[in-house]
Amino acid sequence: MSSKKINSIKNNFYALSLVWKICPGAVIHMAIARLLYYFGWLFYSAFFMRYVINALQSGKTFSAIMIFIALTVGVFASMALYNSYILGKVAPIANTKLNKGIYKILFKKSCNVELECFENSEFYDKYTLAMKNADVNMYQTVDQLFGVLFGFIASICAFIFMFKVDNFSVLFILLPIIGNFFFRTLNSKIDYKRNKEMAVHNRRIDYINRIMYLKDYAKEIRLTNIFKLLKRQYTDAITGVADVTKKFVFKSACLHWFYVMFTFTFIFEGLLIYGAYRTLVSNTMNLSELAVLTSMMVSTTWILIGFTDSVTASIKNGLFVDYLRSFLEYKEKIPEDYDGADPGTKIESIEFVGVGFSYKDIPVLSNLNMKIEGGKTYALVGHNGAGKSTIIKLLLRFYDPTEGQILLNGRNIKEFNLQKYRALFATAFQDNRMFSMSVADNVTLGEDIPFEEREQVVTQSLKLSGVYEKVMSLPDGINTTLTREFDDNGAVLSGGEFQKIVVSRAFARHCPIKVFDEPSSALDPIAEYKLFDNILKSCSENTLLFISHRLSSVQNADYVFFLEKGQVKEEGTHLELMKKNGLYADMYQKQAENYLADKTHQTEGIWA
């Protein structure tokens, strides 16, 4: 047996153990239901038909036969009622419990893995596959596992029963086995190859379908001729699907024909011809034996089909469970629940000592040395790709340095309890996301603020970021839902307004260190000046660290680090760096010239 099949078996039993922990009752019901399903086939063909025919031949009374039939009907009616109970009550409740239990585990794990996992395409693919319909897939996996176990036992029993009726008849069982395990497997491989070749075309079709109903693309479709290109690509993709279908249609049709013939036709017709010969020609079989044999033939065929269906499904389910298992058993490099020392709340210094960092083997930072003193304001400046945002990610321990260390109050930040360490920071990133919640919830982000103080904190934060008046003009003020994802009356903000909401989050959080990553990139110069003025005034007692591509906004910082190619090239106050007349001064002067030129152009435009 190949290692892939062994892993598939292990994964199915892993699913069984996981579902058992969450809702053991459902597992028991699934096992009983599968057992009764196969019991029904075996009982009807091996016992019921034999008893009735033998009773008729032996001259048993009509009432005795009817009592047996009535009891049998009662048993099967009870089984049908039980099956309805499972489908109508057990399965829906079990799926609800599984949904709650499995996603609780998955969400906990997804919140615990480091940021790097979400930027790793291979890991992220496994994560999304694990999350997609996990509850339903797990339920089906366990159900099919019992289908394999009891289907195998039922197949052996059917083989034994047929052997007792007629030794030679068991050879006919080989026909559906060949049909299901050989021809059906070959056809499945053909389907896999076909779907694999179709995947590139189907992805293109899905992409265009998605574009046509997403609002993000509506303007371009209406204002340009892009629809012609999309239509051409769509037609090419449809043609590609058709070509792939034609490529495999003959092989697939032939294999399907052999599957049907071996699974149904040969065994049904073959056994009937064989039984008829023994009954009518050689006179070596009576009618009761023929009836039992033909009944066993039908039952055995469907038992084998059910068994092979479960085997095929279990192999496929094993692949899904493998994604789930590899995700849940992943050992985090920077676990969110890491427990270490309490960092306290007093910030004396933060120091980068010989820090180097590579992302996917590409160097980003090298031998970085920086010291930040508590209670002061620092600016990180430099061209795009200089490593500014990476420094913030390392500081927040989204990643760990590949070389060197980062010290908080002289102690490696890896030694601290991660949650308590991160609680030292309030952050406003340029790539933050807005949630489909109220303005207040988007500002506080679940921060534990007393109810009576919450409105005041939100209001003050919105005023400091400069978006308070806009928010109060909305239908429900700070309780207005942002985005229209779930609320048709929700508010959609402009880029600048959105950015101010993001900045409000940092104002709302009480902590010793505040980090602003390009907080004014979507703002005009006047709004930018007011924002930075509010940041400096409101955060005067904090250790303040901000990144800005506009050097005019860093003049009031206590200290500036100018970065280039992952290293600190210059550092000092704004005046000190201007006196050096180096990289910082050159960048500042060029920005000033561009700003003045732009301002002159705007003035000329007004008076033109």
CSV table of N, CA and C in Angstrom, one decimal, residues 352-476:
chain,number,residue,atom,x,y,z
A,352,PHE,N,17.4,48.3,18.4
A,352,PHE,CA,17.7,47.3,17.4
A,352,PHE,C,19.2,47.1,17.3
A,353,VAL,N,19.7,45.9,17.6
A,353,VAL,CA,21.1,45.6,17.7
A,353,VAL,C,21.5,44.7,16.6
A,354,GLY,N,22.2,45.2,15.5
A,354,GLY,CA,22.7,44.3,14.4
A,354,GLY,C,21.6,43.5,13.8
A,355,VAL,N,20.4,44.1,13.6
A,355,VAL,CA,19.3,43.4,13.1
A,355,VAL,C,19.3,43.2,11.6
A,356,GLY,N,19.1,41.9,11.2
A,356,GLY,CA,19.1,41.6,9.8
A,356,GLY,C,17.8,40.8,9.6
A,357,PHE,N,17.2,41.0,8.4
A,357,PHE,CA,15.9,40.3,8.1
A,357,PHE,C,15.9,40.0,6.6
A,358,SER,N,15.5,38.8,6.3
A,358,SER,CA,15.3,38.4,4.9
A,358,SER,C,13.9,37.8,4.7
A,359,TYR,N,13.2,38.2,3.7
A,359,TYR,CA,11.9,37.7,3.4
A,359,TYR,C,12.0,36.8,2.1
A,360,LYS,N,11.7,35.5,2.3
A,360,LYS,CA,11.8,34.5,1.2
A,360,LYS,C,13.2,34.6,0.6
A,361,ASP,N,14.2,34.6,1.5
A,361,ASP,CA,15.6,34.6,1.1
A,361,ASP,C,16.1,35.9,0.4
A,362,ILE,N,15.2,37.0,0.4
A,362,ILE,CA,15.6,38.3,-0.2
A,362,ILE,C,15.9,39.2,1.0
A,363,PRO,N,17.2,39.7,1.1
A,363,PRO,CA,17.5,40.6,2.2
A,363,PRO,C,16.7,41.9,2.2
A,364,VAL,N,16.2,42.2,3.3
A,364,VAL,CA,15.4,43.5,3.5
A,364,VAL,C,16.1,44.4,4.4
A,365,LEU,N,16.6,43.9,5.5
A,365,LEU,CA,17.4,44.7,6.5
A,365,LEU,C,18.7,44.0,6.7
A,366,SER,N,19.8,44.8,6.9
A,366,SER,CA,21.1,44.2,7.2
A,366,SER,C,21.8,45.1,8.2
A,367,ASN,N,22.3,44.5,9.3
A,367,ASN,CA,23.1,45.2,10.3
A,367,ASN,C,22.4,46.5,10.8
A,368,LEU,N,21.1,46.4,11.1
A,368,LEU,CA,20.4,47.7,11.5
A,368,LEU,C,20.6,47.9,12.9
A,369,ASN,N,21.1,49.1,13.3
A,369,ASN,CA,21.3,49.6,14.6
A,369,ASN,C,20.5,50.9,14.9
A,370,MET,N,19.6,50.8,15.8
A,370,MET,CA,18.8,52.0,16.2
A,370,MET,C,18.5,52.0,17.7
A,371,LYS,N,18.4,53.1,18.2
A,371,LYS,CA,18.0,53.2,19.7
A,371,LYS,C,16.9,54.3,19.8
A,372,ILE,N,15.8,53.9,20.4
A,372,ILE,CA,14.7,54.8,20.7
A,372,ILE,C,14.5,54.9,22.2
A,373,GLU,N,14.5,56.1,22.6
A,373,GLU,CA,14.4,56.4,24.0
A,373,GLU,C,12.9,56.7,24.4
A,374,GLY,N,12.5,56.2,25.5
A,374,GLY,CA,11.1,56.4,25.9
A,374,GLY,C,10.7,57.8,26.1
A,375,GLY,N,9.4,58.1,25.6
A,375,GLY,CA,8.8,59.4,25.8
A,375,GLY,C,9.2,60.4,24.7
A,376,LYS,N,10.0,60.0,23.7
A,376,LYS,CA,10.4,60.9,22.6
A,376,LYS,C,9.7,60.5,21.3
A,377,THR,N,9.8,61.4,20.3
A,377,THR,CA,9.2,61.2,19.0
A,377,THR,C,10.2,60.9,18.0
A,378,TYR,N,10.0,59.8,17.2
A,378,TYR,CA,11.0,59.4,16.2
A,378,TYR,C,10.3,59.2,14.9
A,379,ALA,N,11.0,59.5,13.8
A,379,ALA,CA,10.5,59.4,12.5
A,379,ALA,C,11.4,58.5,11.7
A,380,LEU,N,10.8,57.6,10.9
A,380,LEU,CA,11.5,56.7,10.0
A,380,LEU,C,11.2,57.2,8.6
A,381,VAL,N,12.2,57.6,7.9
A,381,VAL,CA,12.0,58.2,6.5
A,381,VAL,C,12.9,57.5,5.5
A,382,GLY,N,12.6,57.6,4.3
A,382,GLY,CA,13.4,57.0,3.2
A,382,GLY,C,12.5,56.7,2.0
A,383,HIS,N,13.2,56.3,1.0
A,383,HIS,CA,12.4,55.9,-0.3
A,383,HIS,C,11.7,54.6,-0.1
A,384,ASN,N,10.7,54.4,-1.0
A,384,ASN,CA,10.0,53.1,-1.0
A,384,ASN,C,11.0,51.9,-1.0
A,385,GLY,N,10.7,50.9,-0.2
A,385,GLY,CA,11.5,49.7,-0.2
A,385,GLY,C,12.8,49.8,0.7
A,386,ALA,N,12.8,50.9,1.4
A,386,ALA,CA,14.0,51.1,2.3
A,386,ALA,C,14.0,50.2,3.5
A,387,GLY,N,12.8,49.7,3.9
A,387,GLY,CA,12.7,48.8,5.0
A,387,GLY,C,11.9,49.4,6.2
A,388,LYS,N,11.3,50.5,6.0
A,388,LYS,CA,10.6,51.2,7.1
A,388,LYS,C,9.5,50.4,7.7
A,389,SER,N,8.5,49.9,6.9
A,389,SER,CA,7.4,49.1,7.4
A,389,SER,C,7.9,47.8,8.0
A,390,THR,N,9.0,47.2,7.4
A,390,THR,CA,9.5,46.0,7.9
A,390,THR,C,10.0,46.2,9.4
A,391,ILE,N,10.6,47.3,9.7
A,391,ILE,CA,11.0,47.6,11.0
A,391,ILE,C,9.9,47.6,12.0
A,392,ILE,N,8.7,48.2,11.6
A,392,ILE,CA,7.6,48.2,12.4
A,392,ILE,C,7.0,46.7,12.7
A,393,LYS,N,7.0,45.9,11.6
A,393,LYS,CA,6.6,44.6,11.7
A,393,LYS,C,7.5,43.7,12.6
A,394,LEU,N,8.8,44.0,12.6
A,394,LEU,CA,9.7,43.3,13.5
A,394,LEU,C,9.5,43.8,14.9
A,395,LEU,N,9.3,45.1,15.1
A,395,LEU,CA,9.0,45.7,16.4
A,395,LEU,C,7.8,45.1,17.1
A,396,LEU,N,6.8,44.8,16.3
A,396,LEU,CA,5.5,44.3,16.8
A,396,LEU,C,5.5,42.7,16.8
A,397,ARG,N,6.7,42.1,16.4
A,397,ARG,CA,6.9,40.7,16.4
A,397,ARG,C,5.9,40.0,15.5
A,398,PHE,N,5.5,40.6,14.4
A,398,PHE,CA,4.9,39.9,13.3
A,398,PHE,C,5.9,38.9,12.7
A,399,TYR,N,7.1,39.3,12.7
A,399,TYR,CA,8.2,38.5,12.3
A,399,TYR,C,9.3,38.6,13.3
A,400,ASP,N,10.3,37.7,13.3
A,400,ASP,CA,11.5,37.8,14.1
A,400,ASP,C,12.7,38.0,13.2
A,401,PRO,N,13.7,38.8,13.7
A,401,PRO,CA,14.9,39.0,12.9
A,401,PRO,C,15.6,37.7,12.6
A,402,THR,N,16.2,37.7,11.4
A,402,THR,CA,17.0,36.5,11.0
A,402,THR,C,18.4,36.7,11.6
A,403,GLU,N,18.7,37.9,12.0
A,403,GLU,CA,20.0,38.2,12.6
A,403,GLU,C,19.8,39.3,13.7
A,404,GLY,N,20.6,39.3,14.7
A,404,GLY,CA,20.6,40.3,15.7
A,404,GLY,C,19.4,40.2,16.6
A,405,GLN,N,19.1,41.2,17.4
A,405,GLN,CA,18.0,41.2,18.3
A,405,GLN,C,17.4,42.6,18.6
A,406,ILE,N,16.2,42.6,19.0
A,406,ILE,CA,15.5,43.8,19.4
A,406,ILE,C,15.3,43.8,20.9
A,407,LEU,N,15.7,44.9,21.6
A,407,LEU,CA,15.6,44.9,23.0
A,407,LEU,C,14.6,45.9,23.5
A,408,LEU,N,13.8,45.6,24.5
A,408,LEU,CA,13.0,46.5,25.2
A,408,LEU,C,13.5,46.6,26.6
A,409,ASN,N,13.9,47.8,27.0
A,409,ASN,CA,14.4,48.1,28.3
A,409,ASN,C,15.6,47.1,28.6
A,410,GLY,N,16.4,46.9,27.5
A,410,GLY,CA,17.6,46.1,27.6
A,410,GLY,C,17.3,44.6,27.6
A,411,ARG,N,16.1,44.1,27.3
A,411,ARG,CA,15.8,42.7,27.3
A,411,ARG,C,15.2,42.3,26.0
A,412,ASN,N,15.6,41.1,25.5
A,412,ASN,CA,15.1,40.7,24.2
A,412,ASN,C,13.6,40.5,24.2
A,413,ILE,N,13.0,41.1,23.2
A,413,ILE,CA,11.5,41.1,23.1
A,413,ILE,C,10.9,39.7,23.0
A,414,LYS,N,11.7,38.7,22.6
A,414,LYS,CA,11.3,37.3,22.5
A,414,LYS,C,11.0,36.7,23.8
A,415,GLU,N,11.5,37.3,24.9
A,415,GLU,CA,11.3,36.8,26.3
A,415,GLU,C,10.0,37.2,26.9
A,416,PHE,N,9.3,38.1,26.3
A,416,PHE,CA,8.1,38.7,26.9
A,416,PHE,C,6.8,37.9,26.4
A,417,ASN,N,5.8,37.9,27.3
A,417,ASN,CA,4.5,37.4,26.9
A,417,ASN,C,4.0,38.2,25.7
A,418,LEU,N,3.7,37.5,24.6
A,418,LEU,CA,3.5,38.2,23.3
A,418,LEU,C,2.3,39.2,23.4
A,419,GLN,N,1.2,38.7,24.0
A,419,GLN,CA,0.0,39.6,24.1
A,419,GLN,C,0.2,40.8,24.9
A,420,LYS,N,0.9,40.6,26.1
A,420,LYS,CA,1.2,41.8,26.9
A,420,LYS,C,2.2,42.7,26.3
A,421,TYR,N,3.1,42.1,25.5
A,421,TYR,CA,4.1,43.0,24.8
A,421,TYR,C,3.4,43.8,23.7
A,422,ARG,N,2.5,43.2,22.9
A,422,ARG,CA,1.8,43.9,21.9
A,422,ARG,C,0.9,44.9,22.4
A,423,ALA,N,0.4,44.7,23.7
A,423,ALA,CA,-0.5,45.7,24.3
A,423,ALA,C,0.2,47.0,24.6
A,424,LEU,N,1.5,47.0,24.5
A,424,LEU,CA,2.2,48.3,24.7
A,424,LEU,C,2.0,49.2,23.5
A,425,PHE,N,1.6,48.7,22.4
A,425,PHE,CA,1.5,49.5,21.1
A,425,PHE,C,0.1,49.8,20.7
A,426,ALA,N,-0.1,51.0,20.2
A,426,ALA,CA,-1.3,51.4,19.4
A,426,ALA,C,-0.8,51.7,18.0
A,427,THR,N,-1.4,51.2,17.0
A,427,THR,CA,-0.9,51.3,15.7
A,427,THR,C,-1.9,51.8,14.7
A,428,ALA,N,-1.4,52.5,13.7
A,428,ALA,CA,-2.3,52.9,12.6
A,428,ALA,C,-1.5,52.6,11.3
A,429,PHE,N,-1.8,51.5,10.6
A,429,PHE,CA,-1.1,51.2,9.4
A,429,PHE,C,-1.8,51.7,8.2
A,430,GLN,N,-1.1,52.0,7.1
A,430,GLN,CA,-1.6,52.5,5.9
A,430,GLN,C,-2.5,51.5,5.2
A,431,ASP,N,-2.3,50.2,5.4
A,431,ASP,CA,-3.0,49.2,4.7
A,431,ASP,C,-4.1,48.5,5.6
A,432,ASN,N,-4.5,49.2,6.7
A,432,ASN,CA,-5.5,48.7,7.6
A,432,ASN,C,-6.8,48.5,6.8
A,433,ARG,N,-7.7,47.7,7.4
A,433,ARG,CA,-9.0,47.4,6.7
A,433,ARG,C,-10.2,48.0,7.6
A,434,MET,N,-11.2,48.3,6.9
A,434,MET,CA,-12.5,48.8,7.5
A,434,MET,C,-13.4,47.5,7.7
A,435,PHE,N,-14.0,47.4,8.8
A,435,PHE,CA,-14.9,46.3,9.1
A,435,PHE,C,-16.4,46.8,8.9
A,436,SER,N,-17.2,45.9,8.5
A,436,SER,CA,-18.6,46.2,8.3
A,436,SER,C,-19.3,46.2,9.7
A,437,MET,N,-19.0,47.2,10.5
A,437,MET,CA,-19.5,47.5,11.8
A,437,MET,C,-19.7,49.0,12.0
A,438,SER,N,-20.1,49.4,13.1
A,438,SER,CA,-20.4,50.8,13.4
A,438,SER,C,-19.0,51.6,13.4
A,439,VAL,N,-19.1,52.9,13.2
A,439,VAL,CA,-17.9,53.7,13.3
A,439,VAL,C,-17.3,53.5,14.7
A,440,ALA,N,-18.1,53.5,15.7
A,440,ALA,CA,-17.5,53.3,17.1
A,440,ALA,C,-16.7,52.0,17.2
A,441,ASP,N,-17.3,50.9,16.7
A,441,ASP,CA,-16.6,49.6,16.7
A,441,ASP,C,-15.3,49.6,15.9
A,442,ASN,N,-15.4,50.4,14.8
A,442,ASN,CA,-14.2,50.5,13.9
A,442,ASN,C,-13.1,51.3,14.6
A,443,VAL,N,-13.5,52.2,15.5
A,443,VAL,CA,-12.5,53.0,16.2
A,443,VAL,C,-11.9,52.2,17.4
A,444,THR,N,-12.8,51.6,18.2
A,444,THR,CA,-12.3,50.9,19.4
A,444,THR,C,-11.8,49.5,19.1
A,445,LEU,N,-12.3,48.8,18.0
A,445,LEU,CA,-11.8,47.5,17.7
A,445,LEU,C,-11.9,46.5,18.8
A,446,GLY,N,-12.9,46.6,19.6
A,446,GLY,CA,-13.1,45.6,20.7
A,446,GLY,C,-12.3,46.0,21.9
A,447,GLU,N,-11.7,47.1,22.0
A,447,GLU,CA,-10.9,47.6,23.2
A,447,GLU,C,-11.9,47.6,24.4
A,448,ASP,N,-11.3,47.1,25.5
A,448,ASP,CA,-12.1,47.0,26.7
A,448,ASP,C,-12.2,48.4,27.4
A,449,ILE,N,-13.2,49.2,26.9
A,449,ILE,CA,-13.4,50.5,27.4
A,449,ILE,C,-14.8,50.5,28.2
A,450,PRO,N,-14.8,51.1,29.4
A,450,PRO,CA,-16.1,51.1,30.1
A,450,PRO,C,-17.2,51.8,29.3
A,451,PHE,N,-18.4,51.3,29.4
A,451,PHE,CA,-19.5,51.7,28.5
A,451,PHE,C,-19.7,53.2,28.6
A,452,GLU,N,-19.6,53.8,29.9
A,452,GLU,CA,-19.9,55.2,30.1
A,452,GLU,C,-18.8,56.1,29.5
A,453,GLU,N,-17.6,55.5,29.2
A,453,GLU,CA,-16.5,56.3,28.7
A,453,GLU,C,-16.4,56.1,27.2
A,454,ARG,N,-17.0,55.1,26.6
A,454,ARG,CA,-16.8,54.7,25.3
A,454,ARG,C,-17.1,55.8,24.3
A,455,GLU,N,-18.3,56.4,24.4
A,455,GLU,CA,-18.7,57.5,23.5
A,455,GLU,C,-17.7,58.7,23.5
A,456,GLN,N,-17.3,59.0,24.7
A,456,GLN,CA,-16.3,60.1,24.9
A,456,GLN,C,-15.0,59.8,24.2
A,457,VAL,N,-14.5,58.6,24.4
A,457,VAL,CA,-13.2,58.2,23.8
A,457,VAL,C,-13.3,58.2,22.3
A,458,VAL,N,-14.4,57.7,21.7
A,458,VAL,CA,-14.6,57.6,20.3
A,458,VAL,C,-14.7,59.1,19.7
A,459,THR,N,-15.5,59.9,20.4
A,459,THR,CA,-15.7,61.3,19.9
A,459,THR,C,-14.3,62.0,19.9
A,460,GLN,N,-13.6,61.9,21.0
A,460,GLN,CA,-12.3,62.6,21.1
A,460,GLN,C,-11.3,62.1,20.0
A,461,SER,N,-11.3,60.8,19.8
A,461,SER,CA,-10.4,60.2,18.8
A,461,SER,C,-10.8,60.7,17.4
A,462,LEU,N,-12.1,60.8,17.1
A,462,LEU,CA,-12.5,61.3,15.8
A,462,LEU,C,-12.2,62.7,15.6
A,463,LYS,N,-12.3,63.5,16.6
A,463,LYS,CA,-11.9,64.9,16.6
A,463,LYS,C,-10.4,65.1,16.3
A,464,LEU,N,-9.6,64.3,17.0
A,464,LEU,CA,-8.1,64.4,16.8
A,464,LEU,C,-7.7,64.0,15.4
A,465,SER,N,-8.4,63.1,14.8
A,465,SER,CA,-8.1,62.6,13.4
A,465,SER,C,-8.7,63.5,12.4
A,466,GLY,N,-9.6,64.4,12.8
A,466,GLY,CA,-10.2,65.3,11.8
A,466,GLY,C,-11.4,64.8,11.0
A,467,VAL,N,-12.1,63.8,11.5
A,467,VAL,CA,-13.2,63.2,10.8
A,467,VAL,C,-14.5,63.2,11.6
A,468,TYR,N,-14.5,63.9,12.7
A,468,TYR,CA,-15.6,63.9,13.6
A,468,TYR,C,-16.9,64.6,12.9
A,469,GLU,N,-16.7,65.7,12.3
A,469,GLU,CA,-17.8,66.4,11.6
A,469,GLU,C,-18.4,65.5,10.5
A,470,LYS,N,-17.6,64.8,9.8
A,470,LYS,CA,-18.1,63.9,8.7
A,470,LYS,C,-18.9,62.8,9.3
A,471,VAL,N,-18.4,62.2,10.4
A,471,VAL,CA,-19.1,61.1,11.0
A,471,VAL,C,-20.5,61.6,11.6
A,472,MET,N,-20.5,62.7,12.2
A,472,MET,CA,-21.7,63.2,12.8
A,472,MET,C,-22.8,63.6,11.7
A,473,SER,N,-22.3,63.8,10.5
A,473,SER,CA,-23.3,64.1,9.4
A,473,SER,C,-23.9,62.8,8.9
A,474,LEU,N,-23.4,61.6,9.3
A,474,LEU,CA,-24.0,60.4,8.9
A,474,LEU,C,-25.3,60.1,9.6
A,475,PRO,N,-26.2,59.2,9.1
A,475,PRO,CA,-27.5,59.0,9.7
A,475,PRO,C,-27.5,58.7,11.2
A,476,ASP,N,-26.6,57.9,11.6
A,476,ASP,CA,-26.6,57.5,13.0
A,476,ASP,C,-25.3,57.9,13.7
